[in-house]
XYZ file of C-alpha atoms in Angstrom:
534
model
C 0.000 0.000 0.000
C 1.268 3.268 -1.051
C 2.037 5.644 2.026
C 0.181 8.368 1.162
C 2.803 11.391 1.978
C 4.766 9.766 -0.859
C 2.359 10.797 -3.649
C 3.316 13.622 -5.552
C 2.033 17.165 -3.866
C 0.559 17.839 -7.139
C -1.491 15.124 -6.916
C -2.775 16.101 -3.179
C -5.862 18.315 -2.071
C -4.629 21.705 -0.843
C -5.823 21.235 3.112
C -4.161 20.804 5.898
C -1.979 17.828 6.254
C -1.583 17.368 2.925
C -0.127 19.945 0.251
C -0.215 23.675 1.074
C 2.430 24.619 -0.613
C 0.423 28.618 -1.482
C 1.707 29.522 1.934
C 4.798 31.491 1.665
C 6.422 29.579 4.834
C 5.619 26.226 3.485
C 9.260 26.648 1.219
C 10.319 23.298 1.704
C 6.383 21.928 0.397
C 6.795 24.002 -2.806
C 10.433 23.646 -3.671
C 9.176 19.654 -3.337
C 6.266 20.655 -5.174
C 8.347 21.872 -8.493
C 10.758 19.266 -7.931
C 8.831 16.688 -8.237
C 7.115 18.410 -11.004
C 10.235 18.911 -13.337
C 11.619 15.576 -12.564
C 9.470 14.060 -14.662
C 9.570 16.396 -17.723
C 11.762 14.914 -20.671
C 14.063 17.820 -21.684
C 12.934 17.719 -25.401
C 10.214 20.285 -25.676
C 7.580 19.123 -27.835
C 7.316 19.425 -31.837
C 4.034 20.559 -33.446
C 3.688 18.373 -36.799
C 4.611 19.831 -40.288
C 1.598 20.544 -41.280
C 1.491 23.768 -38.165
C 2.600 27.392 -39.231
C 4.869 28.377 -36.124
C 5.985 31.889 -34.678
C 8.523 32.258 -31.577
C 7.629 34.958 -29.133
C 9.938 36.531 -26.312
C 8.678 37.138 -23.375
C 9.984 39.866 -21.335
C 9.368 38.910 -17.648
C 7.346 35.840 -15.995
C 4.715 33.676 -17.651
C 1.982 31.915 -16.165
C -0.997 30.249 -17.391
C -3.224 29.355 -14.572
C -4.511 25.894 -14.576
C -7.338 26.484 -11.845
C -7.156 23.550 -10.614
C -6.446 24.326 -7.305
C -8.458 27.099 -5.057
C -5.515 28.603 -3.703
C -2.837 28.734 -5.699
C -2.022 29.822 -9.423
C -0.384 27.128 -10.733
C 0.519 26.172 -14.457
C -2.119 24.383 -17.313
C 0.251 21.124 -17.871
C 0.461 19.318 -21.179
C 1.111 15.719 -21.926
C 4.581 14.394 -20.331
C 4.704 17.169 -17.803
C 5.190 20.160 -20.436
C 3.556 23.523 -19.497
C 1.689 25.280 -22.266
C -0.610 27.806 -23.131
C -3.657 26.338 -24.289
C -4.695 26.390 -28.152
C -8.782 27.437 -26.697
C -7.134 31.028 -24.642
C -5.350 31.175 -27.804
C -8.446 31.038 -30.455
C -10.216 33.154 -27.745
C -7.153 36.042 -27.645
C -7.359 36.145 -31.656
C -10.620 36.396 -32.054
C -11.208 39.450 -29.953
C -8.422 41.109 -32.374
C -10.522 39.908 -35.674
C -12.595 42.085 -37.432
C -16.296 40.131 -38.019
C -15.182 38.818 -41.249
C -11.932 37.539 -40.107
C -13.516 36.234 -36.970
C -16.033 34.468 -39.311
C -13.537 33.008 -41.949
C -10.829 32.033 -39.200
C -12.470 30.824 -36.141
C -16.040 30.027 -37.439
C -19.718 31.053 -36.054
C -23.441 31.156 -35.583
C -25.191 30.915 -38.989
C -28.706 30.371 -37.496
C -30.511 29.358 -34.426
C -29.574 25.747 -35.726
C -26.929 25.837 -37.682
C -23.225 27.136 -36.844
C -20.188 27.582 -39.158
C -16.532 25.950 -38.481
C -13.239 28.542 -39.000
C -10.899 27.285 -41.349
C -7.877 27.728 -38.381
C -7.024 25.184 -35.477
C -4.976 26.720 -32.405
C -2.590 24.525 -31.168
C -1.227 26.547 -28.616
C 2.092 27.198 -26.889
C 5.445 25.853 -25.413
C 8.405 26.463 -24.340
C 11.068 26.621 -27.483
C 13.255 24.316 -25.421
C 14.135 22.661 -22.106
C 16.160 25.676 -20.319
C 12.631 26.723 -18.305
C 13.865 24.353 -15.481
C 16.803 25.769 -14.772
C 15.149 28.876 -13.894
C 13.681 30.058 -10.539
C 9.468 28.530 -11.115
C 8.649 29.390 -7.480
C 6.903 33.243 -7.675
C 5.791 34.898 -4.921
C 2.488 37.194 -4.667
C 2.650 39.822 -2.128
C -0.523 42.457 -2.374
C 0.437 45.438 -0.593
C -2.085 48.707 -1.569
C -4.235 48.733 1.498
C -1.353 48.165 4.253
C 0.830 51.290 2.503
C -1.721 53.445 1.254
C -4.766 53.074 4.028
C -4.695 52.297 8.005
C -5.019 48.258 7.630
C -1.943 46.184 8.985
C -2.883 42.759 7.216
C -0.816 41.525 4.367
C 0.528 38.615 3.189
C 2.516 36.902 0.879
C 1.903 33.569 -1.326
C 3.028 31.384 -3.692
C 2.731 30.606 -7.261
C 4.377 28.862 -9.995
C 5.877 30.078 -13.247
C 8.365 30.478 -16.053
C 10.969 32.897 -16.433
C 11.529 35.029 -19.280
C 10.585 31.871 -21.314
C 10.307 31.793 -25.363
C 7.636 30.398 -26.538
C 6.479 28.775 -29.669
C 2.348 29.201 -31.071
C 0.910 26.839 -33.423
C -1.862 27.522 -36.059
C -3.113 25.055 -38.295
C -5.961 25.528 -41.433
C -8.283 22.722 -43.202
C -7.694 24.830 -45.952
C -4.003 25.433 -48.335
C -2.931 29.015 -47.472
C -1.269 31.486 -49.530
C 1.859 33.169 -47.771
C 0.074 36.550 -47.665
C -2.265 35.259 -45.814
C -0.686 33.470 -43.270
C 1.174 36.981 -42.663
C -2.596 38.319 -42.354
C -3.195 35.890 -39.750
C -0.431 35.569 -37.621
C -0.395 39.973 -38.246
C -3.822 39.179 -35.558
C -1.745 37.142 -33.386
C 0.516 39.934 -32.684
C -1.838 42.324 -31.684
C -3.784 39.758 -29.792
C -0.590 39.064 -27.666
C 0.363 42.629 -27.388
C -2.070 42.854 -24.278
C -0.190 39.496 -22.572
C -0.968 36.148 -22.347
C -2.048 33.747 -19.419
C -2.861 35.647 -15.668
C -1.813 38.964 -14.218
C -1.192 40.476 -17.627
C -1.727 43.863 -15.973
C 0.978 43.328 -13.943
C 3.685 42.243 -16.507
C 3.256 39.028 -16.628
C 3.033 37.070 -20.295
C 4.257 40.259 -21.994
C 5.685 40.516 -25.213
C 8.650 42.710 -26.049
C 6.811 44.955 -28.616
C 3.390 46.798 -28.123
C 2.850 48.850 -31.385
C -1.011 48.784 -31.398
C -1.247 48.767 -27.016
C 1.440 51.032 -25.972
C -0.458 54.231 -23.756
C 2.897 55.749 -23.398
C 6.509 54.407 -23.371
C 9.600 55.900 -20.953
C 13.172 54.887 -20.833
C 14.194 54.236 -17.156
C 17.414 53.477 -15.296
C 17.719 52.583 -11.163
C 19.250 51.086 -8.369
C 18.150 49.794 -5.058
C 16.898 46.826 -3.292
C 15.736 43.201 -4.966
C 13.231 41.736 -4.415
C 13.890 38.048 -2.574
C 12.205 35.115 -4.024
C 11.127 31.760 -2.158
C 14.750 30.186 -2.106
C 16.210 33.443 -1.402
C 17.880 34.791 -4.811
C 16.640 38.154 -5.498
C 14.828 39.011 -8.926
C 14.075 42.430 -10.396
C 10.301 42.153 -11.016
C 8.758 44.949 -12.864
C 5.622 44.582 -11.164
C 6.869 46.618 -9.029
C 5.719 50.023 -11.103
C 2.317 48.982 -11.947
C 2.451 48.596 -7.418
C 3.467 52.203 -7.642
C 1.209 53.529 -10.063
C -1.887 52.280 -8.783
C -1.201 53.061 -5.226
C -0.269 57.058 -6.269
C -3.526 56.803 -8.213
C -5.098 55.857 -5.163
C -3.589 58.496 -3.057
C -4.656 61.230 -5.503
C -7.835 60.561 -5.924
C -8.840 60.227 -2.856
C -7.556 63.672 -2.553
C -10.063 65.241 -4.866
C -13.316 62.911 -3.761
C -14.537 60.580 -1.235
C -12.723 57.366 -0.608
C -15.488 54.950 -2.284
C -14.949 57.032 -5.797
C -11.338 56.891 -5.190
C -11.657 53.292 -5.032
C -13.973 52.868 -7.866
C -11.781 54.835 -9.984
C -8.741 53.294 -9.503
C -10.222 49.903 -10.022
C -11.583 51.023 -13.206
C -8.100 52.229 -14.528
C -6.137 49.162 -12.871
C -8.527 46.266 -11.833
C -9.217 45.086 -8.600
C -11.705 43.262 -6.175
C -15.201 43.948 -5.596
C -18.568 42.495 -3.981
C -19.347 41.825 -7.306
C -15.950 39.863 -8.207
C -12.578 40.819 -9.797
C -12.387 43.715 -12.073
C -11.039 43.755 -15.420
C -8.250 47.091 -15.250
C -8.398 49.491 -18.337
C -4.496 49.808 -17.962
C -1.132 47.204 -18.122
C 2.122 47.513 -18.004
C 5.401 46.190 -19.683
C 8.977 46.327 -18.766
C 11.701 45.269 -21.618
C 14.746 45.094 -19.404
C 17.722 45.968 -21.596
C 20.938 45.993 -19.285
C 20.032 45.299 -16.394
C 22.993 43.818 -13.810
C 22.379 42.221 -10.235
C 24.873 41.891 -7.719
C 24.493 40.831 -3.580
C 26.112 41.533 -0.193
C 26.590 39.984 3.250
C 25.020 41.916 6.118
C 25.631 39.974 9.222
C 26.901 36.534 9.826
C 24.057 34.339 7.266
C 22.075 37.227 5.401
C 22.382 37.951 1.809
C 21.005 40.812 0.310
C 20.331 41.310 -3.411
C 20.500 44.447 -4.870
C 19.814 45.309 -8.880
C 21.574 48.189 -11.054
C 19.308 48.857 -14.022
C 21.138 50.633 -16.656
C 18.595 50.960 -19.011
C 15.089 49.372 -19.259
C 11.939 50.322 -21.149
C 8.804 50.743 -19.472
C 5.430 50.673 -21.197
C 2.042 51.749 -20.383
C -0.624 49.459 -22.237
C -4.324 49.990 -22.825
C -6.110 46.651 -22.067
C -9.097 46.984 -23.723
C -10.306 49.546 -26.958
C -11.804 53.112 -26.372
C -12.348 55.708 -28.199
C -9.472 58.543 -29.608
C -10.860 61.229 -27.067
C -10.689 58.748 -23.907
C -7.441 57.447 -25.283
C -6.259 61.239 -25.140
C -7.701 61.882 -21.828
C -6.514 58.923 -20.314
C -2.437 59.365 -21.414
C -2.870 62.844 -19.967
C -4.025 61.323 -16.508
C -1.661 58.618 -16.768
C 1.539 60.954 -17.769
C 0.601 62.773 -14.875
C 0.763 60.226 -12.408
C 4.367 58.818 -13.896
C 5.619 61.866 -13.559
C 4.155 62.208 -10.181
C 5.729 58.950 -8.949
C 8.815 60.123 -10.188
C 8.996 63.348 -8.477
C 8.188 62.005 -5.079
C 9.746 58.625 -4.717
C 10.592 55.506 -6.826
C 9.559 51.681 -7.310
C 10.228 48.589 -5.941
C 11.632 47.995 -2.182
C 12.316 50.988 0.510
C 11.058 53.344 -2.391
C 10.314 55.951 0.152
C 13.766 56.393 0.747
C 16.831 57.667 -1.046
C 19.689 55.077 -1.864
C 22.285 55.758 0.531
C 24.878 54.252 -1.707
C 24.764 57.311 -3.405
C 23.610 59.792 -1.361
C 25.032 58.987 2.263
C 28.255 56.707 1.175
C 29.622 56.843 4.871
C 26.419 54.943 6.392
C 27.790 50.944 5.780
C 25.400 48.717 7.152
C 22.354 47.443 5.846
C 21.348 48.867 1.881
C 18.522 51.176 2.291
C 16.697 53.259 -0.297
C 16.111 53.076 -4.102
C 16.938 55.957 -6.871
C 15.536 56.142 -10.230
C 15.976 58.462 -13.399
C 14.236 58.853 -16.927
C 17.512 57.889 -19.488
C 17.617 59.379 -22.886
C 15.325 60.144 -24.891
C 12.710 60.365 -21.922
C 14.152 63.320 -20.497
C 11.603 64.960 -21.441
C 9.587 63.675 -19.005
C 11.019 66.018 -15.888
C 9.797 68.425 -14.201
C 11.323 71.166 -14.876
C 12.479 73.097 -11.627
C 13.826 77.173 -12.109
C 13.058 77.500 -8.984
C 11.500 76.188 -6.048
C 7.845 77.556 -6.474
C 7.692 75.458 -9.811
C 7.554 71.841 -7.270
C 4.539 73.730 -5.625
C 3.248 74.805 -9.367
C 3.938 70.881 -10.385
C 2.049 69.488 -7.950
C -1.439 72.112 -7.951
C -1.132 70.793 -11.779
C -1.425 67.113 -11.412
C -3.939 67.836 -9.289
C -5.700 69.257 -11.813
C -5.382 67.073 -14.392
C -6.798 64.306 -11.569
C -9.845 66.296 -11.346
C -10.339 67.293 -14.917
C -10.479 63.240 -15.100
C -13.031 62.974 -12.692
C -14.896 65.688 -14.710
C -14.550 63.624 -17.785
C -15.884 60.614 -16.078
C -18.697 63.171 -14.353
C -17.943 62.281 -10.711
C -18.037 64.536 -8.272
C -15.417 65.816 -6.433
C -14.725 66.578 -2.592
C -12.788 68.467 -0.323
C -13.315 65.863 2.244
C -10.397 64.474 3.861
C -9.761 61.017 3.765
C -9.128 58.527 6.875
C -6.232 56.891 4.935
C -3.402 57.550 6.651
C -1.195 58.370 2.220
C -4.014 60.587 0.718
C -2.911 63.264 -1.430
C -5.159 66.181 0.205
C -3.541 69.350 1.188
C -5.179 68.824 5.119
C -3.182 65.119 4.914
C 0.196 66.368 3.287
C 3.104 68.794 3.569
C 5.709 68.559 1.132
C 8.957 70.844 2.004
C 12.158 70.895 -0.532
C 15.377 72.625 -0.580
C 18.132 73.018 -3.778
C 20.703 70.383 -3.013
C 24.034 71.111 -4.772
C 25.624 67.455 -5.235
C 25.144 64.164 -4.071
C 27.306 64.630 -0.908
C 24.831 67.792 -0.106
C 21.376 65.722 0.687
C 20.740 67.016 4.941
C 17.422 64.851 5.821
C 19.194 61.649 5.020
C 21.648 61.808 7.784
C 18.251 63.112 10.568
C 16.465 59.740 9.334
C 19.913 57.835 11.515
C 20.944 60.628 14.380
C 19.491 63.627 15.801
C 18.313 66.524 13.514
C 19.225 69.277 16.453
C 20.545 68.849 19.590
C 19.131 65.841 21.477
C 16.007 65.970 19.270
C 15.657 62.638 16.789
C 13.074 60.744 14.297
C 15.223 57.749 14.315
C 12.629 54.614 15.293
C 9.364 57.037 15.540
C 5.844 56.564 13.750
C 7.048 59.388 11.423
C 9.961 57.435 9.855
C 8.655 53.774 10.435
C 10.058 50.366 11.611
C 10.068 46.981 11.038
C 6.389 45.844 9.980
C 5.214 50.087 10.794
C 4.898 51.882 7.431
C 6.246 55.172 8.397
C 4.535 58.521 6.876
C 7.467 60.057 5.727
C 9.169 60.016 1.947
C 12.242 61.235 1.027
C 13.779 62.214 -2.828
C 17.108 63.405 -4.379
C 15.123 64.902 -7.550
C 17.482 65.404 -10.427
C 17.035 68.975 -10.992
C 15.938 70.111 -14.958
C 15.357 73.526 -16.113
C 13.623 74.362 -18.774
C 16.142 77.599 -21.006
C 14.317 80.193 -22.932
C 14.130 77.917 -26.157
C 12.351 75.814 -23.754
C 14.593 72.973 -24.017
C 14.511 70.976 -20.527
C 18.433 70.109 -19.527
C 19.871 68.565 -16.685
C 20.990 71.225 -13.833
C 24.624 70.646 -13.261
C 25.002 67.782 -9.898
C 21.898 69.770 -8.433
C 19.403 68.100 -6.797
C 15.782 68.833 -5.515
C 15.796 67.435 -2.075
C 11.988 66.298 -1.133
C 10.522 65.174 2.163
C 7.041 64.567 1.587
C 5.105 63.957 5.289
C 1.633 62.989 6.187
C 2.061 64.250 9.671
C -0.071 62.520 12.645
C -0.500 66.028 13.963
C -1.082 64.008 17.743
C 2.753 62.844 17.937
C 4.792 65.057 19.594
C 7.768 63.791 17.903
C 6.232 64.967 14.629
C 4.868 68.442 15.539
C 8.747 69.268 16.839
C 10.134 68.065 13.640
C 8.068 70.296 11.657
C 8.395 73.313 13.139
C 12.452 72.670 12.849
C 11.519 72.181 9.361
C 10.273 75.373 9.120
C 13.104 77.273 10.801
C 15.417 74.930 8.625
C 16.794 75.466 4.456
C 13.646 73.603 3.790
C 10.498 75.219 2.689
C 7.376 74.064 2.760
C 6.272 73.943 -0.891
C 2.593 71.911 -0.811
C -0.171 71.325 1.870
C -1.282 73.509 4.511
């Protein structure tokens, strides 16, 4: 008789005492999991017949194609002999939303009558991996949602696991009853590119299944380099995952709304542009986003006796805002104006990915050597375009009464209402809620507030450890930002300001904490002024 703990997890009920491997501290269950899993996969990828047009696609990040077969946990649709694929039916249903009616008739067939329906010509055969090298990579992927414990008051969050492929290629098969003429086969697999321009398989939104090109999708496209912290997976390597910026994006757009109207139309909105959860079930986002990473170099360091911490240095990446679904020219317009706005936004005040709230001391505060804090990111060439310029101090306070402008000449467009009533979430953009205060930084060496965030600001007075800067598992409610400084010269050409810096804090104060109310008022005696909020 067949102990049962020897049977496969994969082929166990996700309960307790048997496989749970979607809980982030179960890493020995899912490392078994995907073990067991690739153990059994020949290294040969599978062939499609002769008779099968095929097309290799790149794709830029992760890939997964959830099987649902499991409640809890996203795990990949698996082919004959182990193989994961994308299935040929997601793949006749992606093309046929990019047909027109005629092609949708011809190609994948229809509804004649009430009785009678009509076959399409084309057979999907899905997709695989090009080869065996998709085992070697890192298949255990961790899902951490975040927006309500940074943004809001609520202290749950948690992280889980799924499963899937890394930066895989993958090969699509098509197939016809009928002998094809080479212009036509460019016709059709022509649809299959814009089809997969808005990603394959689950969390497309997020950057997952992505293609490298996005000619008929792309919003608006920026050139990005940065350093800071990796992200750590399961078994403890670090990744750069650009999910990390749709993260940011959404939670800014959060912020900002709900400092124009009340929180439930801040919440609807944001949904609407990025997808979400509802009573009424999940919500299909309006926006995506891609990230083609083009030199991108990790490294790691020891801190302590047995930690290792990854860090990433990302020369140059491109980063891609899609439109998910078709509107019209006038909401396409309105909607790259919003979402330029909050890009710009994001990078003014902070950056992506791990400890974006604070400046990366490797840079800015080279004699602190302990643990790797902070992030720092910059638009590269040709994107420079895409600062703010800064003449002089009042233009931050200028910048920031115009994005909120543009976020309620959106909520205009969509004829909501908006509110000066302030928020309960603890990040909302609302003048009562915020302060931001910047100064004209000469160099990197010249940033002040980064050394006050480790010793005392005056005297015997310190932040260090309090509510207002955070600590472990406390999301603090201060941000701080070395802003490349751009002017804009009388031809109105926007150029890069020497070494200067604009040096940001942004604060949502808890006006009850002493420690707070004394910092502020040093602030205001300090080289900082206080540029936004009252």
């Amino acid at each position: 008789m067949t102990n049962s703990r020897e049977v496969p997890l994969m082929f166990q009920a996700q309960i307790s005492g048997r496989g749970q491997i979607h809980y982030i501290g179960n890493r020995e269950q899912s490392e078994r999991w995907v073990d067991e899993w690739v153990e059994g996969v020949p290294r040969d990828a599978p062939r499609f017949s002769t008779n099968v047009q095929t097309k290799e696609y790149k794709i830029t990040w992760r890939f997964v194609s959830n099987s649902g077969q499991d409640e809890d946990i996203i795990r990949p649709v698996i082919a004959a002999k182990g193989f994961p694929f994308y299935p040929g039916a997601s793949m006749k249903g992606a093309f046929l939303r990019s047909c027109t009616p005629e092609q949708r008739r011809r190609y994948c067939g229809g509804q004649l009558t009430t009785q009678d329906t009509q076959p399409g010509i084309l057979r999907f055969h899905g997709g695989y991996p090009k080869d065996g090298t998709w085992v070697e990579q890192s298949l255990i992927d961790v899902v951490h949602p975040q927006q309500d414990w940074q943004v809001k008051n609520h202290s749950n969050h948690s992280a889980f696991i799924q499963i899937s492929l890394y930066q895989p290629t993958l090969v699509f098969g098509i197939s016809s009853t009928e002998t094809l003429p080479a212009s036509e086969w460019e016709t059709i697999w022509g649809i299959w590119d814009r089809a997969i321009e808005r990603g394959i398989g689950s969390r497309v939104s997020a950057g997952y299944g992505q293609p490298i090109n996005h000619p008929q999708t792309k919003l608006l496209s920026v050139n990005l380099r940065g350093q800071g912290l990796a992200s750590t997976l399961v078994d403890e390597t670090g990744e750069f995952r650009p999910n990390i910026f749709k993260a940011a994006l959404r939670g800014h757009t959060l912020r900002l709304f709900s400092g124009v109207t009340n929180e439930r139309t801040a919440e609807e909105l944001t949904q609407e542009l990025w997808g979400g959860f509802s009573q009424n079930g999940p919500i299909v986002g309006q926006l995506g986003i891609a990230f083609h990473t083009t030199d991108l170099e990790m490294e790691e360091y020891q801190y302590g006796a047995n930690t290792i911490i990854p860090v990433y240095q990302l020369n140059a990446g491109t980063l891609t805002i899609l439109t998910m679904s078709d509107v019209s020219p006038e909401y396409n317009q309105q909607l790259r104006r919003l979402v330029k706005q909050i890009l710009k936004f994001a990078m003014l005040l902070g950056g992506f990915g791990k400890s974006w709230r604070r400046i990366d001391h490797s840079i800015f505060f080279e004699e602190y050597d302990r643990h790797s804090i902070g992030c720092h990111w910059q638009f590269n060439q040709p994107s420079n375009t895409y600062y703010f310029p800064v003449n002089n101090l009042s233009h931050i306070t200028n910048i920031l009464n115009n994005v909120q402008k543009e976020v309620n000449n959106w909520l205009q467009f969509k004829g909501k209402q908006s509110s000066n009533q302030v928020s309960t979430w603890r990040e909302s953009f609302h003048p009562q809620k915020v302060q931001v205060w910047g100064r004209i930084a000469e160099e990197e060496d010249d940033s002040l507030a980064v050394k006050w965030f480790h010793g005392n600001y005056h005297k015997h007075s310190s932040i260090k450890g309090s509510s207002l800067t955070g600590r472990m598992g406390q999301i603090g409610r201060i941000w701080h930002r070395m802003y490349p400084r751009h002017t804009r010269n009388k031809e109105g050409q926007i150029n890069r300001k020497g070494r200067e810096y604009v040096e940001l804090l942004t604060i949502f104060p808890d006006k009850k904490d002493e420690i707070t109310r004394d910092f502020l008022r040093f602030l205001g005696d300090s080289d900082f002024t206080k540029l936004w909020g009252e």
